[in-house]
Coordinates of C-alpha atoms and ligand atoms in Angstrom, one line a residue:
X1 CA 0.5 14.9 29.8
X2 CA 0.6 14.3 26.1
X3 CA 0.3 11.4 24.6
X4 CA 3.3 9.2 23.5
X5 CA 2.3 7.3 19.8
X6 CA 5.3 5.4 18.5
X7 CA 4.4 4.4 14.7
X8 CA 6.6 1.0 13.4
X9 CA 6.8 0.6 9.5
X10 CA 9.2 -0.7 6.7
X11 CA 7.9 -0.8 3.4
X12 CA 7.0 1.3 1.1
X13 CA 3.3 1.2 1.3
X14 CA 3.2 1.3 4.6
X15 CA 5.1 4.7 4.7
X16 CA 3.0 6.2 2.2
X17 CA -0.4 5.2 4.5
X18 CA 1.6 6.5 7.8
X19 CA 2.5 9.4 6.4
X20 CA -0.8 11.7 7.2
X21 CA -1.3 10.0 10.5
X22 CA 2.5 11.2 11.7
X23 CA 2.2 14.3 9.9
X24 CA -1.7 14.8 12.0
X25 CA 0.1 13.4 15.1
X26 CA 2.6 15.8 14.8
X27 CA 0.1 18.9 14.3
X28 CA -1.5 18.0 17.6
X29 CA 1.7 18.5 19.7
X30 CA 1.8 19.0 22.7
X31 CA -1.4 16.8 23.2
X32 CA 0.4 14.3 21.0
X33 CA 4.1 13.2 21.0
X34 CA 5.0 11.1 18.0
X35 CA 7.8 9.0 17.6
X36 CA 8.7 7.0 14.3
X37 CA 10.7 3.3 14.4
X38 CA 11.8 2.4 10.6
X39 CA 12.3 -1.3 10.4
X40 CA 13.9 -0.7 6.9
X41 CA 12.3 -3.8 5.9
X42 CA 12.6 -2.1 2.3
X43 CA 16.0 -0.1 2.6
X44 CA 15.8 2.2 -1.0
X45 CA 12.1 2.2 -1.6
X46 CA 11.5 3.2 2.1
X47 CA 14.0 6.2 2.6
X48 CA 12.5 7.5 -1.5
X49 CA 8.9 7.6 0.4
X50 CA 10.3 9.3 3.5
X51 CA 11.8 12.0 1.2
X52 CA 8.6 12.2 -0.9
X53 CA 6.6 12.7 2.2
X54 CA 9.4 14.5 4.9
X55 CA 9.4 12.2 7.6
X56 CA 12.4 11.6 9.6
X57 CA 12.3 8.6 11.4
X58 CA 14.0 8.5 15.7
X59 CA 14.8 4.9 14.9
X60 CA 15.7 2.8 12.4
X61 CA 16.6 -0.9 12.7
X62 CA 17.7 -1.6 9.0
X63 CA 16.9 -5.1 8.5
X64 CA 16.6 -5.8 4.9
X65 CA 18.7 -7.8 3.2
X66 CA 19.5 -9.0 -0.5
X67 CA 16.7 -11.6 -1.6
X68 CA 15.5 -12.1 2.4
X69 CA 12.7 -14.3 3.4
X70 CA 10.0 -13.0 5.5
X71 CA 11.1 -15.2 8.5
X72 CA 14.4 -13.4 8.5
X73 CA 13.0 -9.9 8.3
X74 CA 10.7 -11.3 11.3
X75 CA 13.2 -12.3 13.5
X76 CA 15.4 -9.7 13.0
X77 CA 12.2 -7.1 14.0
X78 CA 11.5 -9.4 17.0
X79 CA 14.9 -8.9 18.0
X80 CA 15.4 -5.7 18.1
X81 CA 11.9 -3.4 18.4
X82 CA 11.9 -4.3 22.2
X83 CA 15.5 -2.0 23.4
X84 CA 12.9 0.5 21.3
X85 CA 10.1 -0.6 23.3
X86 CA 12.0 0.1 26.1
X87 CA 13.9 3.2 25.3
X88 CA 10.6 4.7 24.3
X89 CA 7.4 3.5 26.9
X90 CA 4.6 4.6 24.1
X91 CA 1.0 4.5 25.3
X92 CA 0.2 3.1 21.7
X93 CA 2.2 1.7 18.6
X94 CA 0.4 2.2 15.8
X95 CA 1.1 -0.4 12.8
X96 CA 0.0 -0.1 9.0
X97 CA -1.7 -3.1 7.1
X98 CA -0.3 -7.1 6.6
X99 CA 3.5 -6.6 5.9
X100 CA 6.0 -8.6 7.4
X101 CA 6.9 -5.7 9.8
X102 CA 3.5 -5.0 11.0
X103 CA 3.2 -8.6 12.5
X104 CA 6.4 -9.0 13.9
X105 CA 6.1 -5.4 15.5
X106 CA 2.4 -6.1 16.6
X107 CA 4.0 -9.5 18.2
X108 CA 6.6 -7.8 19.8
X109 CA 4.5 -4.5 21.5
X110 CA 1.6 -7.4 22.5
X111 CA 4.3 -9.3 24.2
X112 CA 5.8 -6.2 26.0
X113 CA 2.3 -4.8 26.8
X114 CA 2.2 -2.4 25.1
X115 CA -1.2 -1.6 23.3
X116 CA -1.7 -1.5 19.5
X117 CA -3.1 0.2 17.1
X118 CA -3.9 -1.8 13.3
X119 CA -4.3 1.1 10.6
X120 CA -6.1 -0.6 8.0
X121 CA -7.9 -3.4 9.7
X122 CA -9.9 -5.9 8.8
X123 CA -8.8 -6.9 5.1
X124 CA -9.6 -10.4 4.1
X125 CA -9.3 -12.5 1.1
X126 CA -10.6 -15.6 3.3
X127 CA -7.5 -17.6 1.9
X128 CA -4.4 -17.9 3.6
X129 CA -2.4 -18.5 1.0
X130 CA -3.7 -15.4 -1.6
X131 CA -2.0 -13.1 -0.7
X132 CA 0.6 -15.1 1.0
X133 CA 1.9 -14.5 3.4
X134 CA 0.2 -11.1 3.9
X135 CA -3.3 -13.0 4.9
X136 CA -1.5 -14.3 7.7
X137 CA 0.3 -11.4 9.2
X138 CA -3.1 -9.0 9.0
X139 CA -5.0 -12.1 10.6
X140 CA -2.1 -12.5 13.4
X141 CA -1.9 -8.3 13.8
X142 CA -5.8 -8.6 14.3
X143 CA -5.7 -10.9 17.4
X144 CA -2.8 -8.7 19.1
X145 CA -4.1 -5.3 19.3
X146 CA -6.4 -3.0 20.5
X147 CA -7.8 -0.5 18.4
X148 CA -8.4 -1.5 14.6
X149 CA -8.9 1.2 12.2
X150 CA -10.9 -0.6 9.4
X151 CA -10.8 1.4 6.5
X152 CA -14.6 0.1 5.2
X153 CA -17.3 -1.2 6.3
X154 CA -16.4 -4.5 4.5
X155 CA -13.1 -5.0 6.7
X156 CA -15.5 -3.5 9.5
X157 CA -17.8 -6.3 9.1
X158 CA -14.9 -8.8 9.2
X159 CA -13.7 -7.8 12.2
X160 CA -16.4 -8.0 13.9
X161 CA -17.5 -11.4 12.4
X162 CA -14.0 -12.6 13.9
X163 CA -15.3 -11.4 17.6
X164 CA -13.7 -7.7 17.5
X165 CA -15.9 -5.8 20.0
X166 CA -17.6 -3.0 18.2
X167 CA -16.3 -0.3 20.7
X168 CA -12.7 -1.1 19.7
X169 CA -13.4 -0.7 16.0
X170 CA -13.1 2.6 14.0
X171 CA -14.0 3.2 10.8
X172 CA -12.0 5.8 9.5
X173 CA -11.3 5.1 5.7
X174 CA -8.4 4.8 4.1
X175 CA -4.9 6.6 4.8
X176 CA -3.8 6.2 1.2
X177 CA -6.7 8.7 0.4
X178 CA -5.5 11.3 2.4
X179 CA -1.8 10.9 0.9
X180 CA -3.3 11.3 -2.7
X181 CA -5.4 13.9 -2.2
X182 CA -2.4 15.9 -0.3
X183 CA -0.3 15.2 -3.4
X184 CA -2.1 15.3 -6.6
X185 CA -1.6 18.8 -8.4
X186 CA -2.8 19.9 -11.7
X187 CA 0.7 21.9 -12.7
X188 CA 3.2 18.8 -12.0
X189 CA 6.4 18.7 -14.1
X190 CA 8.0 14.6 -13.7
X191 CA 11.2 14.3 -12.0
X192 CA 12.6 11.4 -14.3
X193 CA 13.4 12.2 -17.6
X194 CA 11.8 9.1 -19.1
X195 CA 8.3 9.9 -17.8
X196 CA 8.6 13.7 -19.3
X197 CA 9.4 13.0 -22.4
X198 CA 6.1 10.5 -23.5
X199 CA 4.5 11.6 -26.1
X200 CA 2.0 14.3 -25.0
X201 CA -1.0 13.2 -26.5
X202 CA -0.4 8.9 -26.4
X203 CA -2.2 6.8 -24.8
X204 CA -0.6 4.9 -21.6
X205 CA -0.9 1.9 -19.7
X206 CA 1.0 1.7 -16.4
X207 CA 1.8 -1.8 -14.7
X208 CA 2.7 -3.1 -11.7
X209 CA 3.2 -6.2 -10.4
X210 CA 5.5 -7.4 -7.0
X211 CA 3.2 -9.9 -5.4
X212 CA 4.7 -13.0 -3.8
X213 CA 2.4 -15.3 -5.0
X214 CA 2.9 -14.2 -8.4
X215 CA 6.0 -14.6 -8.6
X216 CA 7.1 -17.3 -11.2
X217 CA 4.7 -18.3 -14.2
X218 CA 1.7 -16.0 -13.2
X219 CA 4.3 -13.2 -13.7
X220 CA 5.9 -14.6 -16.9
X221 CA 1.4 -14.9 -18.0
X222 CA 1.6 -11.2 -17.1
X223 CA 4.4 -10.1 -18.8
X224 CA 3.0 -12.2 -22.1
X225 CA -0.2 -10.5 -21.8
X226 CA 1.5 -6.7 -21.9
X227 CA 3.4 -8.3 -25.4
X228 CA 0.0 -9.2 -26.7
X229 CA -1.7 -5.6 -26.1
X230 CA 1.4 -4.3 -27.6
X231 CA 1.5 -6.3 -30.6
X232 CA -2.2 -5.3 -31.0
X233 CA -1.4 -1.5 -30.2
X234 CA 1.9 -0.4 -31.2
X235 CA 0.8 3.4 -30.7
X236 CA 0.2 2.4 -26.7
X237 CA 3.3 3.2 -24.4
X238 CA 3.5 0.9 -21.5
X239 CA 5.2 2.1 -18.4
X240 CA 6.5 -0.5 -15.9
X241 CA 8.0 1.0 -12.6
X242 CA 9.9 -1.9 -11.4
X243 CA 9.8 -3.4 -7.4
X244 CA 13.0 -4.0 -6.2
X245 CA 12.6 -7.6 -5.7
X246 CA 15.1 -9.0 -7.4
X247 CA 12.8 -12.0 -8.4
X248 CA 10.4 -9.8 -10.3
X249 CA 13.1 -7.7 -11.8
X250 CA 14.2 -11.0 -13.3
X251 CA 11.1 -12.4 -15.1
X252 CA 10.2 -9.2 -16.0
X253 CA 13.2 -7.8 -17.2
X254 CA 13.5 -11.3 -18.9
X255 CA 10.2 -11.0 -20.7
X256 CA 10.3 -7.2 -21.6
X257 CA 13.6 -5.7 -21.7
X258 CA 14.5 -3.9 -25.4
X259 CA 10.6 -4.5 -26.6
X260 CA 10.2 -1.2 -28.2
X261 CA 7.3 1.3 -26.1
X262 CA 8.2 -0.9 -23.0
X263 CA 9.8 1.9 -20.4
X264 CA 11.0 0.4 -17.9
X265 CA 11.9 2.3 -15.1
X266 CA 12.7 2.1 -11.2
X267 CA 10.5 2.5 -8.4
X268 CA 9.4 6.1 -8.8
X269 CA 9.1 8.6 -6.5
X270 CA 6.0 8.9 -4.9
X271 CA 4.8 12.4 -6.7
X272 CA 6.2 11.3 -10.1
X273 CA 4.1 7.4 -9.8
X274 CA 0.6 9.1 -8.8
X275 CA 0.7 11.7 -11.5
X276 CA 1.6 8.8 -14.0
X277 CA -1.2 7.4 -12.6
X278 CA -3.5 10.3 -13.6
X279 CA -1.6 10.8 -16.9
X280 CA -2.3 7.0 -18.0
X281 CA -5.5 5.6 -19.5
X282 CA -5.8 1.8 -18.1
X283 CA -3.9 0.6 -15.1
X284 CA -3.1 -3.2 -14.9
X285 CA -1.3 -4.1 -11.2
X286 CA -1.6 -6.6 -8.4
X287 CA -1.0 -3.7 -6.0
X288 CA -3.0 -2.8 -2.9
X289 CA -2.8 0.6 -2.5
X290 CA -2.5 1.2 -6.7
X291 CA -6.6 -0.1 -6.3
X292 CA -7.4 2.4 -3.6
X293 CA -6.2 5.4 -5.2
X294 CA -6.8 5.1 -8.8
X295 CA -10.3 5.4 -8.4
X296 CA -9.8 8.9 -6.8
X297 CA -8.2 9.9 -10.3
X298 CA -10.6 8.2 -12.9
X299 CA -8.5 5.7 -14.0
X300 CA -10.1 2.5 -14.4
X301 CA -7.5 -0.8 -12.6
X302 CA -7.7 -4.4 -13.8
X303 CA -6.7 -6.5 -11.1
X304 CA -3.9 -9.0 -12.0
X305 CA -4.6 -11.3 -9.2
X306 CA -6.8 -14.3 -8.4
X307 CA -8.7 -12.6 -5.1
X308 CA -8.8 -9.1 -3.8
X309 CA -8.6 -8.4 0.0
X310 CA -10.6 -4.9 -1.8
X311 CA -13.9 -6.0 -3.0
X312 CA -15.5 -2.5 -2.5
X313 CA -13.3 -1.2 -6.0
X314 CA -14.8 -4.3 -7.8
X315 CA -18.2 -3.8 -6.4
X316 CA -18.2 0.4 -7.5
X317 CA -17.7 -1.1 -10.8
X318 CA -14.1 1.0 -10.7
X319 CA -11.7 -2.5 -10.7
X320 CA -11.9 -5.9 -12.8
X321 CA -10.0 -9.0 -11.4
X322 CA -8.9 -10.4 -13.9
X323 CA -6.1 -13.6 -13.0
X324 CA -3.1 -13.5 -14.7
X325 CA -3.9 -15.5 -17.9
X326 CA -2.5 -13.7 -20.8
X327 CA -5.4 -13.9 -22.9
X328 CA -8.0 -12.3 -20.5
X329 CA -5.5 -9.7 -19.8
X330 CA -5.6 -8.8 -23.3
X331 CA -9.4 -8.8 -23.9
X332 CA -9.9 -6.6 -21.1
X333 CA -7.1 -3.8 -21.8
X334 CA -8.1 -4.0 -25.9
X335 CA -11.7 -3.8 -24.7
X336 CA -10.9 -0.4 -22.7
X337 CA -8.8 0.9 -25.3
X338 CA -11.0 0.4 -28.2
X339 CA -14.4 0.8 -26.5
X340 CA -15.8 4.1 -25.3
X341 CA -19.1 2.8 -23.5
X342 CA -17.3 0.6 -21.2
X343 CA -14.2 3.0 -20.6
X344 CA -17.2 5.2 -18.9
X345 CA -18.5 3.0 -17.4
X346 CA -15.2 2.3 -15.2
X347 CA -14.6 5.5 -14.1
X348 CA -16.0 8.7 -12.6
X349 CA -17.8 6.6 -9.5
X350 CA -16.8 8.2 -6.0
X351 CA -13.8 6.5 -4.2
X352 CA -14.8 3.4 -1.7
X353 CA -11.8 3.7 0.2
X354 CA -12.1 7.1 2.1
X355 CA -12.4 11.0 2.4
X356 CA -9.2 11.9 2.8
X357 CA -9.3 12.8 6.2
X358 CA -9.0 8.9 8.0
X359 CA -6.1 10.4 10.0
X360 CA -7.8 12.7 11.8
X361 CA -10.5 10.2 12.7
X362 CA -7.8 7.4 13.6
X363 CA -6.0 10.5 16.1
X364 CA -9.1 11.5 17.5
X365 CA -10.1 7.9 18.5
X366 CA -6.7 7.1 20.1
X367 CA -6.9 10.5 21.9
X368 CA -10.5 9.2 23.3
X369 CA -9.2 6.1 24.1
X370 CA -6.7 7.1 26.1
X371 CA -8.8 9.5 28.1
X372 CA -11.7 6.6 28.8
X373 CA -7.8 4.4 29.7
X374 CA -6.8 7.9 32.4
X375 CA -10.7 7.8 33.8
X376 CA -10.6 4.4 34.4
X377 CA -7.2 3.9 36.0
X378 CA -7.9 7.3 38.4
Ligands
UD1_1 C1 6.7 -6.5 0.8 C2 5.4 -7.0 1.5 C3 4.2 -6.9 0.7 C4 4.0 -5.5 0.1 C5 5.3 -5.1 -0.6 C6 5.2 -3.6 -1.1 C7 5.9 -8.8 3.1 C8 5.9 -10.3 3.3 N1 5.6 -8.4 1.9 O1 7.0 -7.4 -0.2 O2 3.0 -7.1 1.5 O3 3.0 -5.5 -0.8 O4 6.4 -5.2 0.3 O5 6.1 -3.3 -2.0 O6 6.1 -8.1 4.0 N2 14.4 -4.8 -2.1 C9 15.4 -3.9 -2.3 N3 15.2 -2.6 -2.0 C10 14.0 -2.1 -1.5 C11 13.0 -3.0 -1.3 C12 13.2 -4.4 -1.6 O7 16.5 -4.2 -2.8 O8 13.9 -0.9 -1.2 C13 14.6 -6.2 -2.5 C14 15.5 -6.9 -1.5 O9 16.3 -7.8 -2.1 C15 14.5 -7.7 -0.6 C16 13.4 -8.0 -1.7 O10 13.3 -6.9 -2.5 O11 15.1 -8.8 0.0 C17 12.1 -8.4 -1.1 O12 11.6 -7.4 -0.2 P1 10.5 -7.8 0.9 O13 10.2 -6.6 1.7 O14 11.0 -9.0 1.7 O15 9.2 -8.3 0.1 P2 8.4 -7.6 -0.9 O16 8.1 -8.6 -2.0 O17 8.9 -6.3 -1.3
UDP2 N1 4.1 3.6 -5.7 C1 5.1 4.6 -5.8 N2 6.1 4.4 -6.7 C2 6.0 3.4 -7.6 C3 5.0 2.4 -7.5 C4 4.0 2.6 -6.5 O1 5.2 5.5 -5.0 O2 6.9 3.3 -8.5 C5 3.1 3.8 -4.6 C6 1.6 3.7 -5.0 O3 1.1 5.0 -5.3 C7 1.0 3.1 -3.8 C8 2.0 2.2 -3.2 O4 3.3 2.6 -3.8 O5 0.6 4.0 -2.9 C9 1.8 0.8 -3.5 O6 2.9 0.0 -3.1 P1 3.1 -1.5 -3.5 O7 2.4 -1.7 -4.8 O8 4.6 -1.7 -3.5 O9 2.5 -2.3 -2.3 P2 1.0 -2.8 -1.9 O10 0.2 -1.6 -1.9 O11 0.7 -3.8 -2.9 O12 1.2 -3.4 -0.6

């Protein structure tokens, strides 16, 4: 009998992590039978990553709304995963990372017995309010399920420092790697206009910034810091795909909109933002997965944020934290724009985040699992 995975995500990074665990699912059929439950938790951004990657999802609860709060997106996921539940009897739902929809789905398949699976387990920044509320929800996912798939030996350590029994933890590496290394291509031509155009031979810095926490003056410190590397580096062209938050749209469209060699530019399809990546010279962002993979493509990431959940990037040498005070934001970017020796030194070290093949580890573990689950029940 094959065996039935049902995979729960919303956002946009959790699609792009899923994505080579259904797609690896879905090569083992008949031994595998995947089923995919959107909660639409992120409506736009969502459906551009299923496009990018060509997943269809069975289900799809389309929760967001304008400007929600993660309590709403919560109990709109705990109110309606369980007719899923019901409908579909998995023998494992698999969840991705510390989103609003991984914990409330986790909640709901522990409540209804059913056994989960945490992709990316085991991240910690020890502080429950950095990254807020994300620290919570991978803390809360941890307790509920049953197989964690710790993507280092960092969040392995973790996990088993909080009492996770060494038999239920796997460490398979990073999805995110296996996503990048399917998509990056030497011959790529940009889909937006905008990003086709910049001049061939200029120098780029790419930002990013969505964070919750960040959100008010740390974001405006940001945004002040980007002025100050452009006042200092007029050649530099700074590209800025913007989150669909509406709050961060505001400050930063506030701060930066009409600065010339500012492009700003919507969320970008997933093939066009990691070949930016690779076409850009310094990357400044308070994203999770923009740390993982940009060490994969030489770029060196300054980390706009107070902690990291990723230590291992910062450790490799291949990611600063920096805060988001304006001033150190500047030093750092002048200081890898203007010198050479400690450019090098950020790049060319091997990723610390994976192999590129975590989803075949994390589908060969659930497919033990389930066997040592048949023996014991017959
Ligand atoms: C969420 C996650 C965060 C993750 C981020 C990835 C939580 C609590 N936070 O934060 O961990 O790093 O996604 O990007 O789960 N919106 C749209 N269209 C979209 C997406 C968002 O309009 O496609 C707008 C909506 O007004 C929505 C708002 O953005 O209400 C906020 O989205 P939400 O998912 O609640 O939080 P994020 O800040 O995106
Ligand atoms: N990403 C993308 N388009 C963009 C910006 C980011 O496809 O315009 C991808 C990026 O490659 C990474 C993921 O989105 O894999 C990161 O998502 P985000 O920063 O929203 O969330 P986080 O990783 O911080 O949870």
């Amino acid at each position: 009998m094959s065996i039935k995975v049902l995979s729960v995500f919303g956002t946009r990074p959790e699609a792009i992590k899923m994505a080579p665990v259904v797609r690896e699912l879905q090569r083992r059929v008949p031994q595998f039978q995947s089923v995919v439950c959107v909660t639409g938790q992120h409506r736009d951004m969502l459906d551009q990553i299923m496009r990018s990657f060509d997943l269809k999802a069975d289900f799809d609860l389309n929760v967001m709304q304008h400007a929600q709060s993660p309590a709403q997106v919560a109990s709109r996921v705990l109110a309606e995963l369980p007719q899923v539940l019901e409908q579909v009897s998995p023998d494992m739902m698999l969840v991705q990372g510390d989103t609003t929809t991984t914990c409330a789905a986790a909640l709901t398949a522990f409540m209804h017995r059913v056994p989960v699976g945490h992709v990316e387990a085991g991240l910690r920044t020890g502080d429950l309010s950095q990254p807020f509320p994300e620290e919570m929800n991978r803390r809360v996912t941890t307790v509920v399920s049953t197989l964690h798939f710790a993507p280092t030996l960092d969040a392995r350590i973790a996990l088993a420092r909080e009492g996770v029994g060494a038999d239920h933890i796997i460490h398979a590496g990073n999805t995110v790697i296996d996503a990048l290394l399917q998509s990056v291509r030497s011959d790529y031509a940009f889909e937006d206009g905008r990003l086709a155009n910049l001049p061939r031979d200029g120098r780029i810095l790419l930002v990013t910034t969505h964070r919750r926490e960040s959100i008010g003056e740390p974001m405006r410190q940001i945004c002040e810091g980007i002025l100050r590397i452009k006042q200092a580096h007029p050649e530099l062209t700074v590209v800025i795909p913007l989150h669909r938050n509406p709050a961060v749209r505001d400050i930063v469209l506030g701060k930066l909109a009409g600065q010339a060699g500012i492009v700003l530019v919507d969320p970008l399809p997933y093939l066009d933002f990691v070949h930016m990546m690779a076409r850009s010279d310094v990357i400044l962002t308070d994203s999770g997965g923009v740390q993982e993979e940009a060490p994969s493509l030489k770029r060196p990431v300054l980390v706009v944020r107070e902690v990291t959940e990723r230590p291992e990037g910062v450790a490799a040498g291949v990611a600063k934290l920096l805060g988001t005070n304006p001033q150190r934001i500047f030093d750092e970017v002048h200081r890898l724009l203007t010198d050479e020796a400690a450019y090098r030194a950020m790049v060319g070290v091997k990723n610390p985040y994976g192999d590129g093949h975590a989803a075949r580890y994390i589908v060969d573990a659930i497919e033990c699992w389930q066997q040592q689950r048949s023996r014991k029940r017959a």
